[in-house]
């Protein structure tokens, strides 16, 4: 920020989720006396080198029913572009190389710093409705670009699977999972069995490919990254996913 501000004096940075910034900015521009202090999730420099950071707020995803703008979807389909969507944001893991937990933070009520809000998902019916719009537009395969696709909440994934199956979804989709989506060390046998059944249901609902981030092989490096998984476990869990047909 400091380097950019030197090149562009007066620049205002949006921090975290920009929807709050745009909504507030639009409201202030319509007012007779717009105030920069009314904008959440922004930071800027005053007196040359003193950065001012406004309180950070995150979106209440579970309350958002509206779909994203789909104006460019027909052109994207016609030109065979990669079609993406999000059903959730965030991740509760603590991998040392990743900034996701920093990106999705909210200011503490006492104003002293901020804290990660973890993983959040949109309403299942919203994601299912978006998939239906994609299908109507001729999309046959798309990618969920969620930071972590539901490994945090398998009940959510089961509900999403049920919704997609109920509407006869024909759009194949790829997702990204932490590799410990199946973990003998972290889950009891009944939890493992449930997770496997949810993955099978997701496959029937259209799940086609799974991206998993192992990141490295040497034990020391995995420990340094705080992946919480060994290379032996990684091989075992990859075999499970392959056996499921992925």
Coordinates of C-alpha atoms in Angstrom, one line a residue:
X1 CA 0.0 0.0 0.0
X2 CA 2.7 2.5 1.0
X3 CA 4.6 2.0 -2.3
X4 CA 1.4 2.4 -4.4
X5 CA 0.4 5.4 -2.4
X6 CA 3.7 7.1 -3.3
X7 CA 2.9 6.7 -7.0
X8 CA -0.8 7.5 -6.7
X9 CA -1.3 10.1 -3.9
X10 CA -4.9 10.1 -2.6
X11 CA -5.5 6.5 -3.6
X12 CA -8.1 4.6 -1.4
X13 CA -7.6 0.8 -0.9
X14 CA -10.5 -1.6 -0.5
X15 CA -9.6 -4.3 2.1
X16 CA -11.3 -7.6 2.3
X17 CA -14.7 -7.9 0.7
X18 CA -15.4 -5.0 -1.6
X19 CA -19.2 -5.3 -1.8
X20 CA -19.5 -3.3 1.4
X21 CA -17.2 -0.6 0.0
X22 CA -19.1 -0.2 -3.3
X23 CA -22.5 -0.1 -1.6
X24 CA -21.4 2.5 1.0
X25 CA -19.6 4.5 -1.7
X26 CA -22.6 4.6 -3.9
X27 CA -24.7 5.8 -1.0
X28 CA -22.2 8.5 0.0
X29 CA -21.9 9.8 -3.6
X30 CA -25.7 10.3 -3.7
X31 CA -25.7 12.3 -0.5
X32 CA -25.3 16.0 -0.3
X33 CA -22.3 15.7 1.9
X34 CA -20.4 12.5 1.2
X35 CA -18.0 11.4 4.0
X36 CA -15.0 9.2 3.5
X37 CA -15.3 8.2 7.2
X38 CA -18.6 6.4 6.4
X39 CA -16.9 3.8 4.2
X40 CA -16.1 0.4 5.8
X41 CA -13.2 -1.8 4.6
X42 CA -11.0 0.9 3.2
X43 CA -7.6 2.3 4.1
X44 CA -5.7 5.4 2.9
X45 CA -2.7 7.6 3.8
X46 CA -2.8 11.0 5.4
X47 CA 0.0 13.4 6.0
X48 CA 2.1 11.4 3.6
X49 CA 2.9 8.3 5.5
X50 CA 0.2 7.7 8.2
X51 CA -2.2 4.9 7.1
X52 CA -5.8 5.1 8.3
X53 CA -7.7 1.8 8.3
X54 CA -11.5 1.8 8.7
X55 CA -13.3 -1.1 10.5
X56 CA -13.6 -4.3 8.5
X57 CA -16.9 -6.1 7.9
X58 CA -17.6 -9.3 6.1
X59 CA -20.7 -10.2 4.1
X60 CA -23.5 -12.2 5.7
X61 CA -23.4 -14.8 3.0
X62 CA -26.1 -16.9 4.5
X63 CA -28.5 -14.0 3.9
X64 CA -27.6 -13.2 0.3
X65 CA -30.2 -14.6 -2.1
X66 CA -29.4 -12.5 -5.2
X67 CA -27.4 -14.1 -8.1
X68 CA -24.3 -12.6 -9.6
X69 CA -24.7 -10.6 -12.9
X70 CA -24.8 -13.0 -15.8
X71 CA -24.7 -10.5 -18.6
X72 CA -21.5 -11.9 -20.1
X73 CA -22.4 -15.5 -19.6
X74 CA -23.7 -16.2 -23.2
X75 CA -20.5 -14.7 -24.7
X76 CA -18.3 -16.7 -22.3
X77 CA -20.1 -19.9 -23.2
X78 CA -19.9 -19.1 -26.9
X79 CA -16.1 -18.6 -26.6
X80 CA -15.5 -21.7 -24.5
X81 CA -14.3 -19.7 -21.5
X82 CA -13.9 -21.3 -18.0
X83 CA -17.1 -20.8 -16.1
X84 CA -16.7 -20.3 -12.3
X85 CA -18.9 -19.8 -9.2
X86 CA -18.5 -19.6 -5.4
X87 CA -20.7 -21.4 -2.9
X88 CA -18.5 -20.4 0.1
X89 CA -15.5 -18.3 1.1
X90 CA -12.8 -18.7 3.7
X91 CA -11.0 -21.6 5.4
X92 CA -10.3 -22.5 9.0
X93 CA -6.9 -24.2 8.3
X94 CA -3.7 -22.5 9.5
X95 CA -1.3 -23.2 6.6
X96 CA 1.6 -20.8 7.0
X97 CA 1.9 -19.9 3.3
X98 CA -1.8 -18.9 2.9
X99 CA -3.4 -15.4 3.3
X100 CA -7.0 -16.5 3.2
X101 CA -7.6 -16.2 6.9
X102 CA -6.1 -12.6 6.8
X103 CA -8.3 -11.7 3.8
X104 CA -11.6 -12.6 5.6
X105 CA -11.3 -10.8 8.9
X106 CA -13.7 -8.6 10.8
X107 CA -12.9 -5.9 13.2
X108 CA -13.4 -6.8 16.9
X109 CA -16.2 -5.0 18.7
X110 CA -13.8 -3.2 21.0
X111 CA -11.9 -1.8 18.0
X112 CA -8.7 -3.5 19.0
X113 CA -7.6 -5.4 16.0
X114 CA -9.5 -8.0 13.9
X115 CA -10.0 -11.7 13.8
X116 CA -10.7 -14.3 11.0
X117 CA -14.3 -15.3 10.6
X118 CA -13.4 -18.7 9.2
X119 CA -15.5 -20.5 6.6
X120 CA -18.9 -19.3 5.4
X121 CA -21.3 -20.5 2.8
X122 CA -24.1 -19.0 0.7
X123 CA -27.7 -20.5 0.9
X124 CA -27.9 -23.9 -0.8
X125 CA -30.9 -22.7 -2.8
X126 CA -28.9 -19.8 -4.2
X127 CA -26.0 -22.0 -5.4
X128 CA -28.5 -24.5 -6.9
X129 CA -30.4 -21.6 -8.7
X130 CA -27.1 -20.4 -10.1
X131 CA -26.3 -23.9 -11.4
X132 CA -29.7 -24.0 -13.1
X133 CA -29.0 -20.6 -14.8
X134 CA -25.7 -22.0 -16.0
X135 CA -27.5 -25.0 -17.4
X136 CA -30.0 -22.9 -19.3
X137 CA -27.1 -20.9 -20.8
X138 CA -25.6 -24.1 -22.2
X139 CA -22.8 -24.6 -19.6
X140 CA -21.8 -28.2 -19.4
X141 CA -18.8 -28.0 -17.0
X142 CA -17.8 -25.3 -14.5
X143 CA -15.4 -24.8 -11.6
X144 CA -16.2 -23.8 -8.0
X145 CA -13.5 -21.4 -7.0
X146 CA -14.2 -21.7 -3.3
X147 CA -11.1 -21.4 -1.1
X148 CA -12.2 -24.7 0.5
X149 CA -15.3 -26.4 -0.9
X150 CA -17.2 -27.5 2.1
X151 CA -14.7 -29.8 3.9
X152 CA -15.6 -27.6 6.8
X153 CA -19.3 -28.6 6.7
X154 CA -20.3 -32.0 5.2
X155 CA -24.0 -31.4 6.0
X156 CA -23.9 -28.3 3.8
X157 CA -22.4 -30.5 1.0
X158 CA -25.1 -33.1 1.4
X159 CA -27.8 -30.5 1.3
X160 CA -26.2 -29.0 -1.9
X161 CA -26.0 -32.5 -3.4
X162 CA -29.7 -33.2 -2.6
X163 CA -30.7 -29.8 -4.2
X164 CA -28.7 -30.5 -7.4
X165 CA -30.1 -34.0 -7.7
X166 CA -33.6 -32.8 -7.1
X167 CA -33.4 -30.4 -10.0
X168 CA -31.7 -32.9 -12.3
X169 CA -28.5 -31.0 -12.6
X170 CA -26.6 -31.8 -15.8
X171 CA -23.6 -29.4 -15.3
X172 CA -20.4 -31.2 -14.3
X173 CA -18.2 -29.3 -11.8
X174 CA -14.8 -29.3 -10.3
X175 CA -13.9 -28.3 -6.7
X176 CA -10.9 -27.9 -4.4
X177 CA -10.7 -29.9 -1.2
X178 CA -8.1 -30.1 1.6
X179 CA -6.7 -33.6 1.2
X180 CA -7.7 -34.5 4.8
X181 CA -11.4 -34.5 3.7
X182 CA -11.0 -38.1 4.6
X183 CA -8.8 -38.6 7.7
X184 CA -8.4 -41.7 9.9
X185 CA -6.5 -39.6 12.4
X186 CA -9.0 -36.7 12.6
X187 CA -12.3 -38.5 12.2
X188 CA -14.1 -41.4 13.9
X189 CA -15.1 -44.3 11.6
X190 CA -18.7 -43.2 11.5
X191 CA -17.7 -39.7 10.4
X192 CA -15.4 -41.1 7.7
X193 CA -18.3 -43.3 6.5
X194 CA -20.6 -40.3 6.3
X195 CA -18.0 -38.2 4.4
X196 CA -17.5 -41.0 1.9
X197 CA -21.2 -41.2 1.3
X198 CA -21.5 -37.4 0.9
X199 CA -18.7 -37.6 -1.7
X200 CA -20.5 -40.3 -3.6
X201 CA -23.7 -38.3 -3.6
X202 CA -21.7 -35.2 -4.8
X203 CA -20.4 -37.4 -7.7
X204 CA -24.0 -38.4 -8.6
X205 CA -24.9 -34.7 -8.4
X206 CA -22.3 -33.7 -11.0
X207 CA -18.9 -33.5 -9.2
X208 CA -16.3 -34.4 -11.8
X209 CA -12.9 -33.4 -10.6
X210 CA -11.2 -32.6 -7.3
X211 CA -8.1 -30.4 -6.9
X212 CA -6.2 -31.2 -3.7
X213 CA -3.3 -29.1 -2.4
X214 CA -0.6 -31.3 -0.9
X215 CA 2.0 -28.5 -1.5
X216 CA 5.1 -30.6 -0.7
X217 CA 6.4 -34.0 0.0
X218 CA 9.3 -33.7 2.6
X219 CA 8.0 -34.2 6.1
X220 CA 9.9 -31.1 7.4
X221 CA 8.3 -28.9 4.7
X222 CA 4.8 -30.2 5.4
X223 CA 5.4 -29.4 9.1
X224 CA 6.7 -26.0 8.2
X225 CA 3.6 -25.4 6.1
X226 CA 1.4 -26.6 9.0
X227 CA -0.5 -28.9 6.6
X228 CA -1.5 -31.3 9.4
X229 CA -0.9 -34.3 7.1
X230 CA 1.9 -36.7 6.4
X231 CA 3.0 -37.9 3.0
X232 CA 1.8 -41.5 3.9
X233 CA -1.6 -40.1 4.8
X234 CA -1.7 -38.2 1.6
X235 CA -1.1 -41.3 -0.5
X236 CA -3.8 -43.2 1.4
X237 CA -6.4 -40.4 1.0
X238 CA -5.6 -39.9 -2.7
X239 CA -6.2 -43.7 -3.2
X240 CA -9.6 -43.3 -1.5
X241 CA -10.5 -40.5 -3.9
X242 CA -9.3 -42.5 -6.9
X243 CA -11.3 -45.5 -5.7
X244 CA -14.4 -43.2 -5.6
X245 CA -13.9 -42.5 -9.3
X246 CA -12.1 -39.1 -9.2

